[in-house]
Coordinates of C-alpha atoms and ligand atoms in Angstrom, one line a residue:
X4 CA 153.8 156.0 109.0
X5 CA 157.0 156.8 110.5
X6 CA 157.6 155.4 114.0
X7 CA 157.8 158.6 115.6
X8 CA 154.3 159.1 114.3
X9 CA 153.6 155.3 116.2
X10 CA 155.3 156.4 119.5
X11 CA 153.3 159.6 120.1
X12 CA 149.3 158.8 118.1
X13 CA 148.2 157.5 115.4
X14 CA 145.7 160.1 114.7
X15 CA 147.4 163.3 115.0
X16 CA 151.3 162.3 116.0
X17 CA 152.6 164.4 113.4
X18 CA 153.8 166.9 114.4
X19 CA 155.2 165.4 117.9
X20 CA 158.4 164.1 118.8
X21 CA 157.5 162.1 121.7
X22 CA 154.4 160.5 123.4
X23 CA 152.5 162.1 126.7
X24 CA 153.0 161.9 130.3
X25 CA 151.3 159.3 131.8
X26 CA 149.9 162.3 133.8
X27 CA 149.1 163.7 130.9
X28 CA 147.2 160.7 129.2
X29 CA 145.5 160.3 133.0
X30 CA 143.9 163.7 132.7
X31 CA 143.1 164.1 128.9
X32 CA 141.8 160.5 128.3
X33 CA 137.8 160.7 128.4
X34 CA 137.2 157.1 127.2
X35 CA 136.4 155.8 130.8
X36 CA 133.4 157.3 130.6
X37 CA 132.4 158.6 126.7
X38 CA 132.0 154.8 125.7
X39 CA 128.8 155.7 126.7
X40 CA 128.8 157.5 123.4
X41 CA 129.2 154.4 121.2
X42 CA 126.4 153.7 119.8
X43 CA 125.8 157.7 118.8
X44 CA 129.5 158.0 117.7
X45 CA 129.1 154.8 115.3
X46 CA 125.5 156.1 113.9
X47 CA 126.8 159.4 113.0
X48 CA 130.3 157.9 111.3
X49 CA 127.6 155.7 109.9
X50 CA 125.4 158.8 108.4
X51 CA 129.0 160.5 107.6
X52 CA 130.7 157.9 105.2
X53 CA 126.9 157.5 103.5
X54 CA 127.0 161.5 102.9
X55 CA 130.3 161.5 101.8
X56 CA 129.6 158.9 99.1
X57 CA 126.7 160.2 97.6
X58 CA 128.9 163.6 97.4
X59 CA 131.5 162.0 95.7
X60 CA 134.3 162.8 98.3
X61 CA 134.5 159.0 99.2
X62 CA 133.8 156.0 96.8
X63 CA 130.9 154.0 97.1
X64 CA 132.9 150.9 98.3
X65 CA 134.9 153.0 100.6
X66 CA 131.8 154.1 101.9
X67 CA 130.4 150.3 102.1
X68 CA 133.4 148.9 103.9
X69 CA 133.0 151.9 106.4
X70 CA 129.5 151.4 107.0
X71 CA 130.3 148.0 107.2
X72 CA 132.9 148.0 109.5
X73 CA 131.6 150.4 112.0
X74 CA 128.5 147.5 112.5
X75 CA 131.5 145.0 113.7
X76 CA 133.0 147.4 116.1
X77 CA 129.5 148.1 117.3
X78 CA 128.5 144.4 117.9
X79 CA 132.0 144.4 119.5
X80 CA 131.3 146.8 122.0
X81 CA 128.0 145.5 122.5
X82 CA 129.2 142.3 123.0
X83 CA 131.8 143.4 125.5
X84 CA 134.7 142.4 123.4
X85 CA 136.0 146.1 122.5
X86 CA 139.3 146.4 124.1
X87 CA 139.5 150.3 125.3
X88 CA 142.6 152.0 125.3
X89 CA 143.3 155.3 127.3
X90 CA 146.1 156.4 124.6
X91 CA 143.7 156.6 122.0
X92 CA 142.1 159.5 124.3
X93 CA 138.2 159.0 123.6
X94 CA 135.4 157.0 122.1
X95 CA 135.9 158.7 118.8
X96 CA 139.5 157.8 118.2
X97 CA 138.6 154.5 119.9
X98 CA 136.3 153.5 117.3
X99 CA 138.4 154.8 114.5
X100 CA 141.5 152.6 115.5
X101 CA 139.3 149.7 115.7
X102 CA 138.0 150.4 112.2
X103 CA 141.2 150.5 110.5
X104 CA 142.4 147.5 112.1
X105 CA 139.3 145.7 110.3
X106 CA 138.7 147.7 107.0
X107 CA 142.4 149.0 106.6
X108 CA 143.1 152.4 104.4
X109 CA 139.5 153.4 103.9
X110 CA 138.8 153.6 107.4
X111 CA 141.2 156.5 107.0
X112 CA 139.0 158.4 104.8
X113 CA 136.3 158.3 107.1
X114 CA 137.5 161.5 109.0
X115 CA 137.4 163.6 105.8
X116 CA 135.5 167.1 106.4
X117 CA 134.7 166.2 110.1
X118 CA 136.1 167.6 113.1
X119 CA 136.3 165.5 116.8
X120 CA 134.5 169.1 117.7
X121 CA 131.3 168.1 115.3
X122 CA 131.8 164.4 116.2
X123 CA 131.7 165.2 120.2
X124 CA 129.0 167.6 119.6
X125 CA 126.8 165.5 117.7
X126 CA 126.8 162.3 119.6
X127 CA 126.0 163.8 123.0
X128 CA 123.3 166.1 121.4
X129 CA 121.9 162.8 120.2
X130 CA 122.5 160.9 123.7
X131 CA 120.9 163.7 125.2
X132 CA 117.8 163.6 122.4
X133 CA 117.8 160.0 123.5
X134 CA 117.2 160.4 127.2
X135 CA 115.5 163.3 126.7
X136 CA 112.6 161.1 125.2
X137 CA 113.2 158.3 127.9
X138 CA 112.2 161.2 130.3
X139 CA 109.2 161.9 128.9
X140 CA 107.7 158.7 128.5
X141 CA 108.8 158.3 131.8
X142 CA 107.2 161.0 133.2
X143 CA 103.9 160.1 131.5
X144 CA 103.7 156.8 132.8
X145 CA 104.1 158.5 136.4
X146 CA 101.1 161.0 135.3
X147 CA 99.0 157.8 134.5
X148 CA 99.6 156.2 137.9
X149 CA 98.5 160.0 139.5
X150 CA 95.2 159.9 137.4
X151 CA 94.8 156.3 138.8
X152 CA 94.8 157.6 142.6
X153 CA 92.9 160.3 141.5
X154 CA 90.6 158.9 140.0
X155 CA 90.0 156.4 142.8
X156 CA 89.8 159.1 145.3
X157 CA 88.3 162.3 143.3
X158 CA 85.7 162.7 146.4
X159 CA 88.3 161.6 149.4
X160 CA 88.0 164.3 151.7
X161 CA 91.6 165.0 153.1
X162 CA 92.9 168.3 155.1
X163 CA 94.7 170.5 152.6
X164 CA 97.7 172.7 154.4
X165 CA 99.6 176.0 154.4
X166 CA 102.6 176.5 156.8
X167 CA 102.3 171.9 157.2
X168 CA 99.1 173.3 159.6
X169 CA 95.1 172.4 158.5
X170 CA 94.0 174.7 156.0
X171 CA 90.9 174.0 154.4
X172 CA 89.7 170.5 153.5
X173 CA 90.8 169.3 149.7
X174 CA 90.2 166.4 148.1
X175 CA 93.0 163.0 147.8
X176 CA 92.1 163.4 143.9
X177 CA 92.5 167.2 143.9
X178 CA 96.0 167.1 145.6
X179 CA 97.1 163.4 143.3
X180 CA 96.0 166.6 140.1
X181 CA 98.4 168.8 141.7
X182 CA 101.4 166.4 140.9
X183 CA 100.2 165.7 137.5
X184 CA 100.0 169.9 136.8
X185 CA 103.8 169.6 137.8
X186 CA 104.9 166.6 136.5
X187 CA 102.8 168.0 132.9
X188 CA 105.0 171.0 132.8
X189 CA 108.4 168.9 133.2
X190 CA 106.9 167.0 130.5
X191 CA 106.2 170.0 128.7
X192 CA 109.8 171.6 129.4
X193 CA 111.8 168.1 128.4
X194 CA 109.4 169.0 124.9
X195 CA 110.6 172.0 124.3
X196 CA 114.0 171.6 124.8
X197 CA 114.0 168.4 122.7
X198 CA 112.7 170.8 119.9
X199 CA 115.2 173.1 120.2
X200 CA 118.4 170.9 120.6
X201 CA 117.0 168.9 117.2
X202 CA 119.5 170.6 115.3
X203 CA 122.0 168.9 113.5
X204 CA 126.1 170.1 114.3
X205 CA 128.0 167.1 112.1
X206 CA 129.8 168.8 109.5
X207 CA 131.0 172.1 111.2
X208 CA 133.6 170.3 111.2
X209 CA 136.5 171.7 113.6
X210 CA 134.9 175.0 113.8
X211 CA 134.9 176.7 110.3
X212 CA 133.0 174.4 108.2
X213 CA 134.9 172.8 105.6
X214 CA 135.7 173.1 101.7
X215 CA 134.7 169.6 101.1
X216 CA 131.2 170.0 98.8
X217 CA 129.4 167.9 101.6
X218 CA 125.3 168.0 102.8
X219 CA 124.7 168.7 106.0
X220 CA 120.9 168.7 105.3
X221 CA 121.4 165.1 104.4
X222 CA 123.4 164.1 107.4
X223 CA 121.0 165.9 109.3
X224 CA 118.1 164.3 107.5
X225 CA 119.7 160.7 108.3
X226 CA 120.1 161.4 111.9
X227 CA 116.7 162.5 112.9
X228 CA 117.3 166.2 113.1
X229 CA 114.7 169.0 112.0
X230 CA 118.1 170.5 110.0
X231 CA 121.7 171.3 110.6
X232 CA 122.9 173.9 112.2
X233 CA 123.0 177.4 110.8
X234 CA 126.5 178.5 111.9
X235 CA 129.4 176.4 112.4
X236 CA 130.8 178.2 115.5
X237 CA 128.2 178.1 117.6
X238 CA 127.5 174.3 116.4
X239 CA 130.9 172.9 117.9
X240 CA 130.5 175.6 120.9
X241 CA 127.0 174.9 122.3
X242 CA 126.3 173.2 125.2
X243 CA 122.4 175.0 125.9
X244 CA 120.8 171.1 125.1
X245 CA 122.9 169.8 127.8
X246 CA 122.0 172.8 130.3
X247 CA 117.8 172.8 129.1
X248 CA 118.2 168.5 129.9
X249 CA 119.5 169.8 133.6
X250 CA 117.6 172.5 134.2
X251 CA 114.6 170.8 133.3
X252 CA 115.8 167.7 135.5
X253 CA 116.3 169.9 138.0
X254 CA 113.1 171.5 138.1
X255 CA 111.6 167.9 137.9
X256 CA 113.9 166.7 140.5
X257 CA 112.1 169.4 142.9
X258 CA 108.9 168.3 142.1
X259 CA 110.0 164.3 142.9
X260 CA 111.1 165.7 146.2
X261 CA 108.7 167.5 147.1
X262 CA 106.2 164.9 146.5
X263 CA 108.8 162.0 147.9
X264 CA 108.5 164.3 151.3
X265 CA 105.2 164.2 151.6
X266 CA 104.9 160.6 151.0
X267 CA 107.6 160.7 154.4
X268 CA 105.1 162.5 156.3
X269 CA 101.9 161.2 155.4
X270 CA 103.4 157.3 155.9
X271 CA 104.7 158.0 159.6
X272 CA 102.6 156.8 162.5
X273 CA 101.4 159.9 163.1
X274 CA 99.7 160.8 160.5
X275 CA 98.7 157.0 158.6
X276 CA 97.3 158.9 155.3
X277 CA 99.1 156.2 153.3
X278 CA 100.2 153.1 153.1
X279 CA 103.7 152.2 151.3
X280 CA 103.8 149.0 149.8
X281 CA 106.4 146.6 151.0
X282 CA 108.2 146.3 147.8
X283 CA 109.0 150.3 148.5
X284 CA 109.7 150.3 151.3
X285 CA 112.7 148.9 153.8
X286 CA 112.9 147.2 157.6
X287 CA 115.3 148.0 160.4
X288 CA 118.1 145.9 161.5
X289 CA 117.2 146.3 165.1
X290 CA 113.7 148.1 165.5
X291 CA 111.6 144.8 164.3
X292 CA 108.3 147.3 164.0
X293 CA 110.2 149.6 161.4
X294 CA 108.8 150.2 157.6
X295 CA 111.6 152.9 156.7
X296 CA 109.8 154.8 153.2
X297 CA 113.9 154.7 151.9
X298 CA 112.3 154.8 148.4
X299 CA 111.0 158.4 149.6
X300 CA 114.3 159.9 151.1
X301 CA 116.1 158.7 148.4
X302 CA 113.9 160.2 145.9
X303 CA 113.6 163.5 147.8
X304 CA 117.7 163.3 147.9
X305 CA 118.0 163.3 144.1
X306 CA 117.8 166.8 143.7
X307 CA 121.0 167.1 145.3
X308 CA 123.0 165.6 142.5
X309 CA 120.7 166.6 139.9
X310 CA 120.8 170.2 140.4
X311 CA 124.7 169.5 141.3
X312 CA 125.4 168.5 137.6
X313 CA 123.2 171.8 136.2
X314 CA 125.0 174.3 138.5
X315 CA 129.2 172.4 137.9
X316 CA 128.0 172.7 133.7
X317 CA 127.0 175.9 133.7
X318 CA 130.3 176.7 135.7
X319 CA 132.1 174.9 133.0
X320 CA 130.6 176.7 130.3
X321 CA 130.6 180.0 131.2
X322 CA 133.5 182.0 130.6
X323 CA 134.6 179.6 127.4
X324 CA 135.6 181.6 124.2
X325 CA 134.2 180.3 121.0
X326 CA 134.6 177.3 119.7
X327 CA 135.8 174.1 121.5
X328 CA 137.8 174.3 124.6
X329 CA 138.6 170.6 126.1
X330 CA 136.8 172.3 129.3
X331 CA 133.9 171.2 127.5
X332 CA 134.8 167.1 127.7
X333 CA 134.0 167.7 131.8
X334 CA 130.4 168.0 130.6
X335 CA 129.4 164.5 130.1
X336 CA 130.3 162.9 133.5
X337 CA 127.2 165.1 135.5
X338 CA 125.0 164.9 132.3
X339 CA 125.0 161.0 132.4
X340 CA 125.0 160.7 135.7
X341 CA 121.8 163.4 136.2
X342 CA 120.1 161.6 133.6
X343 CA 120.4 158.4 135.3
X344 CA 119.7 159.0 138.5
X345 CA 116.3 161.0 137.3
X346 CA 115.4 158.4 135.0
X347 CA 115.1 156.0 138.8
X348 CA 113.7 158.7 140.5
X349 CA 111.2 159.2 138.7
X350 CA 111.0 155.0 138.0
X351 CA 110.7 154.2 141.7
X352 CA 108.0 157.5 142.1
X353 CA 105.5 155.5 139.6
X354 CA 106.0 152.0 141.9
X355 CA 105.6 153.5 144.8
X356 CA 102.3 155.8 143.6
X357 CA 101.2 152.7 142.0
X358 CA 101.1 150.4 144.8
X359 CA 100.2 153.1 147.7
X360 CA 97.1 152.8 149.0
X361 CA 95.2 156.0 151.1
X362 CA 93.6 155.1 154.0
X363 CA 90.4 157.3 153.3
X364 CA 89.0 156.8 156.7
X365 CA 92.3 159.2 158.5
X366 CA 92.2 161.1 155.7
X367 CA 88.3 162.2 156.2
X368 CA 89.4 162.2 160.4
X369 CA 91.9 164.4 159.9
X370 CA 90.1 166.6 157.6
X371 CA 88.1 167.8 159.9
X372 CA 90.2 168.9 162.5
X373 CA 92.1 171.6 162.9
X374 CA 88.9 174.3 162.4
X375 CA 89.4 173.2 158.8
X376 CA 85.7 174.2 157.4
X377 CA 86.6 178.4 159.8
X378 CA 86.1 179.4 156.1
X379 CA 83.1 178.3 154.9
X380 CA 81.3 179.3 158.4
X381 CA 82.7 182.9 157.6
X382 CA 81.7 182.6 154.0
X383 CA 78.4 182.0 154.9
X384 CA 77.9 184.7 157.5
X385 CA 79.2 186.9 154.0
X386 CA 76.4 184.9 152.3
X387 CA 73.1 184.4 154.6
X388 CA 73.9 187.5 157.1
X389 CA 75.0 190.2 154.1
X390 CA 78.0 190.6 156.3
X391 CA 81.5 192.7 155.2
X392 CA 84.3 189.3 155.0
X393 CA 86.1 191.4 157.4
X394 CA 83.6 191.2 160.2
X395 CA 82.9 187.8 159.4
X396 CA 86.3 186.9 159.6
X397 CA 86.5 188.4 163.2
X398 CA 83.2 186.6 164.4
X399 CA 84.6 183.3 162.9
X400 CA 87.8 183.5 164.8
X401 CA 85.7 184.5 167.9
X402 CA 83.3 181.3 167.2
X403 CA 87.3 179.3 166.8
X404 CA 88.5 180.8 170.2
X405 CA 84.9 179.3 172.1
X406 CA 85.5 175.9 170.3
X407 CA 89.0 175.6 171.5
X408 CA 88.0 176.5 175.3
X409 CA 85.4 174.1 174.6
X410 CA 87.8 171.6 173.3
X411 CA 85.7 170.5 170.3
X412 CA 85.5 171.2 166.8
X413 CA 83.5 173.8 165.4
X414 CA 80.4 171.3 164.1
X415 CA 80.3 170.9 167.7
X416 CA 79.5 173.7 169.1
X417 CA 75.4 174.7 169.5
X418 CA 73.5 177.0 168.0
X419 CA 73.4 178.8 171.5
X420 CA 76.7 179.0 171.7
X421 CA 76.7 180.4 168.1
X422 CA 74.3 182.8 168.7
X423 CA 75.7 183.8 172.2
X424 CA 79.4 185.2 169.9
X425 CA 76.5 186.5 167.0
X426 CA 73.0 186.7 167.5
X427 CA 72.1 186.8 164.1
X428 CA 73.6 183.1 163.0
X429 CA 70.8 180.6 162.6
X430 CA 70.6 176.8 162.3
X431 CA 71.7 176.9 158.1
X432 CA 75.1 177.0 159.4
X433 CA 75.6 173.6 160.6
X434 CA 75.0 172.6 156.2
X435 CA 78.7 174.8 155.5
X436 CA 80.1 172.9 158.6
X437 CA 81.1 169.6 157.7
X438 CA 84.1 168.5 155.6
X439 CA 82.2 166.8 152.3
X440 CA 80.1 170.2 152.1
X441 CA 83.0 172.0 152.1
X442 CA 84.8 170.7 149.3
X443 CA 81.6 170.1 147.1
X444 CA 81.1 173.6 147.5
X445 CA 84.6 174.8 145.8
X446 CA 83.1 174.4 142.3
X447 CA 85.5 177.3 140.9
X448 CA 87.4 175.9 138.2
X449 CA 90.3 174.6 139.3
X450 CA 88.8 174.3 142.7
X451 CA 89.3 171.1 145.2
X452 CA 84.9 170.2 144.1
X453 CA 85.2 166.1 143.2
X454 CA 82.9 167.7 140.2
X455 CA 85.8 169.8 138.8
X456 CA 88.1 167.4 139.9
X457 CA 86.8 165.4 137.8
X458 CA 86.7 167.7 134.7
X459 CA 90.7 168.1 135.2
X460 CA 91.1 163.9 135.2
X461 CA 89.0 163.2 132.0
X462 CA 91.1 166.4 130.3
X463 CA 94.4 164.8 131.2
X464 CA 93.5 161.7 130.5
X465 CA 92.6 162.9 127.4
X466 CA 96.0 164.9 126.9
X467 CA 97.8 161.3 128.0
X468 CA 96.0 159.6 125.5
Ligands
LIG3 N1 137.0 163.9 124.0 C1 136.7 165.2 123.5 C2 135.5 165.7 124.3 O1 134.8 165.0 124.9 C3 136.3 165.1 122.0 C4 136.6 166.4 121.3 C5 138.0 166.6 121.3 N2 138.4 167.7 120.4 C6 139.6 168.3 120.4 N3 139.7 169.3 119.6 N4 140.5 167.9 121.3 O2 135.2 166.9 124.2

C-alpha cells in the first residue's frame, strides 16, 4: 500500500491523489447513523465468506478467520467498544477496517464478488424484515387488548356517531371490533409486504452480477430469504420494501390517530366515556385538577413524522436512474426513525387500551340522547304500519320536532302525542324505543347486535390464536 493510497482510503484510494474535504467527508459519511446496520452488515459478511468457501473462491480457513473475526467486531460494537470513524464513510467499510486490523490479509478477500450496492441493499432489506415482524407482533398484541374491552363490553350500549353528532346507538364491543378490523388489515399489509421484500439482493454485486462462480441461492438460503433476486439491476436499485414498510406505517399511523383522538374526546369532562389510567396519562404544572391524556395527542401526532418519512422517500427515489445513486443512503434516516416511533405508538396504544376502563353507566346515558333510537321508530312504522320508508321517515322527524318542543326524548313522549303526529301508531312502539332494543335488533352480520358482536370476537380470537 503506497501512502498515497493511506492519505486518501484504504478501501478504494487508488486511483486518488489526495484525501476529501472535510466538507466533503461531512456530507458523504453515513456512519452516524447506519451503525444501526451492524448486526445485518456482520450476518450477511458472515453468510458471504461461508458462500464463498464452499464455492471455492476463498479457502476454508480464510473463510473461518472471517467468520471468526466478524463475531469480535460484533461483540465490539455490542459492547460499545467499536471506535467509529467518519473517514471510513459507512458501517460497511467500518466493519471491514476493523476486520483487517484483527484477521489481517484475509479480511481482504472478504469483499470478493460483492458490491457496497448488494451490501447496503441487503442489510436494510433485512433491518426492515426485522421491524417489519416487530410490527406485527406488535400490532397483535394491541388486537388482543381490543378483544379484551370487547369482550368485556359486547352488550355496553354506547351512542354511535356520524358528523361527531348521535347517530344510532352501537355497542362499546362493536366499536373496540372496529379497531381490531383496522388494526387486522395493517397486520395484514406489514404481511404482505414482508413476503414480497423476502428476496435476497447479496451478490448483484455493484450492479451487474459478477464472474465469480458464486450461489446466491445459498446466500439467500442462509439469510432467511424465500430466494435471491432475479435481476441484478433492480436488486441494488430497489427501494419498494422500504416504501411498503412506510406506507403501511402510514396507514397504521392513521388508524393510531384516529383512535388516539377519540380516546381525547371520550376522556374530557364532558363526555366521561373512559377512564385513562394514571400511568397514561400526565398532570398540570398549575391546574392541580388536570389529567392531560398526553399519551393520546402524542399518539395521534405520530402520523405526522410517519407519513413525513413515506412522502421525503418516495421524493428521493423517484426520478433515480438505474442502479445505485448515493441519493439512496438519505433513505435510512426517516426509515428508522418511522419505524421507531410506530413501534411506541402503537406500544403506548396497547397500555393505554389495557388499563382503560369505560364507564358503562355514561355510555348507556348518553346513548340515549340525541333521538338516537329516530330509526328504529321509523323502521317500525315501515314494519307494523306497511308504511313506504319515505313517509316514515317524514312522520319520524315530525314525532323528533314534538319531542324537542317538549324537551324530552323520544321514549318520552305518549302514545297521545304519537298518535296526535299519526293516528295509526299504537302502543308496540315504545318496545323499538329504548337503546338495548335497539342494538339487539341489528342482528345483520356485521351489525352493532352483542349476538353478532360476539361471532366477530370468537372469529378473531380465533385468527389471533
Ligand atoms: N453508505 C452507502 C449507502 O448507504 C453504501 C453504499 C455505497 N455505495 C456506493 N457505490 N458508494 O447507500
Amino acid at each position: 500500500m503506497s501512502d498515497n493510497t493511506k492519505a486518501t482510503n484504504a478501501m478504494w484510494g487508488g486511483r486518488f491523489a489526495a484525501g476529501p474535504d472535510a466538507i466533503m467527508e461531512a456530507i458523504n459519511a453515513s456512519i452516524g447513523f447506519d451503525q444501526r446496520l451492524a448486526q445485518q452488515d456482520i450476518e450477511g459478511s458472515r453468510a458471504h465468506a461461508a458462500m464463498l468457501a464452499s464455492a471455492g473462491i476463498i479457502t476454508d480457513s480464510d473463510a473461518g478467520a472471517i467468520r471468526e473475526g466478524l463475531l469480535t467486531v460484533l461483540s465490539e460494537i455490542e459492547g460499545g467498544t467499536f471506535t467509529f470513524s467518519t473517514a471510513l464513510e459507512d458501517i460497511h467499510m467500518n466493519v471491514e477496517a476493523r476486520l483487517s486490523e484483527i484477521i489481517g490479509e484475509p479480511a481482504g478477500r472478504l469483499h470478493t464478488a460483492r458490491s457496497r450496492n448488494d451490501q447496503v441493499a441487503l442489510d436494510f432489506r433485512m433491518w426492515v424484515r426485522g421491524q417489519t415482524d416487530a410490527v406485527c407482533d406488535g400490532l397483535i398484541a394491541l388486537n388482543k387488548a381490543l378483544l379484551i374491552q370487547a369482550e368485556a363490553g359486547a352488550d355496553w350500549v354506547m351512542p354511535g356517531f356520524t358528523h361527531l353528532q348521535v347517530a344510532q346507538p352501537v355497542t362499546w364491543g362493536h366499536h373496540m371490533m372496529a379497531y381490531v378490523e383496522m388494526f387486522g388489515r395493517d397486520l395484514s399489509r406489514f404481511q404482505n409486504a414482508r413476503a414480497r421484500m423476502n428476496e435476497c439482493p447479496l451478490g448483484a454485486a455493484a450492479l451487474a452480477g459478477t464472474s465469480f462462480p458464486i450461489d446466491r441461492h445459498m446466500t439467500a438460503k442462509a439469510l432467511g430469504f424465500d430466494a435471491p433476486a432475479a435481476n441484478s439491476l433492480d436488486a441494488v436499485a430497489d427501494r419498494d420494501f422500504a416504501l411498503e414498510f412506510l406506507a403501511a406505517a402510514s396507514i397504521c399511523a392513521m388508524h393510531l390517530s384516529r383512535f388516539a383522538e377519540e380516546l381525547v374526546i371520550w376522556s374530557s369532562a364532558q363526555f366521561r366515556f373512559v377512564a385513562l389510567s394514571d400511568r397514561f396519562s400526565t398532570g398540570s404544572s398549575i391546574m392541580p385538577q388536570k389529567k392531560n391524556p398526553d399519551a393520546a395527542e402524542l399518539i395521534r401526532a405520530k402520523i405526522g413524522r410517519i407519513m413525513g418519512a413515506m412522502v421525503g422517500l418516495f421524493t428521493v427515489m423517484k426520478g433515480l436512474p438505474l442502479t445505485y445513486s448515493k441519493d439512496m443512503q438519505e433513505d435510512k434516516e426517516q426509515v428508522f426513525d418511522a419505524a421507531d416511533n410506530l413501534m411506541l405508538a402503537i406500544a403506548a396504544m396497547t397500555g393505554m387500551v389495557s388499563d382503560m376502563s369505560a364507564n358503562k353507566e355514561t355510555l348507556e346515558a348518553a346513548a340515549s340522547t340525541g333521538f338516537s333510537t329516530a330509526t328504529d321508530l321509523a323502521d317500525w312504522l315501515v314494519r307494523a304500519l306497511n308504511m313506504p320508508f319515505r313517509e316514515a321517515h317524514h312522520v319520524t322527524g315530525a314525532l323528533v320536532a314534538l319531542a324537542e318542543s317538549q324537551n324530552c326524548d323520544l321514549p318520552d313522549l305518549t302514545l297521545t302525542d304519537m298518535q296526535f303526529v299519526h293516528e295509526a301508531i299504537t302502543g308496540d312502539v315504545f318496545e323499538v324505543l329504548g337503546v338495548h332494543n335497539s342494538v339487539a335488533s341489528r342482528v345483520s352480520y356485521g351489525g352493532t347486535a352483542p349476538s353478532e358482536v360476539k361471532k366477530q370476537i370468537a372469529r378473531w380470537k380465533e385468527k389471533l390464536k
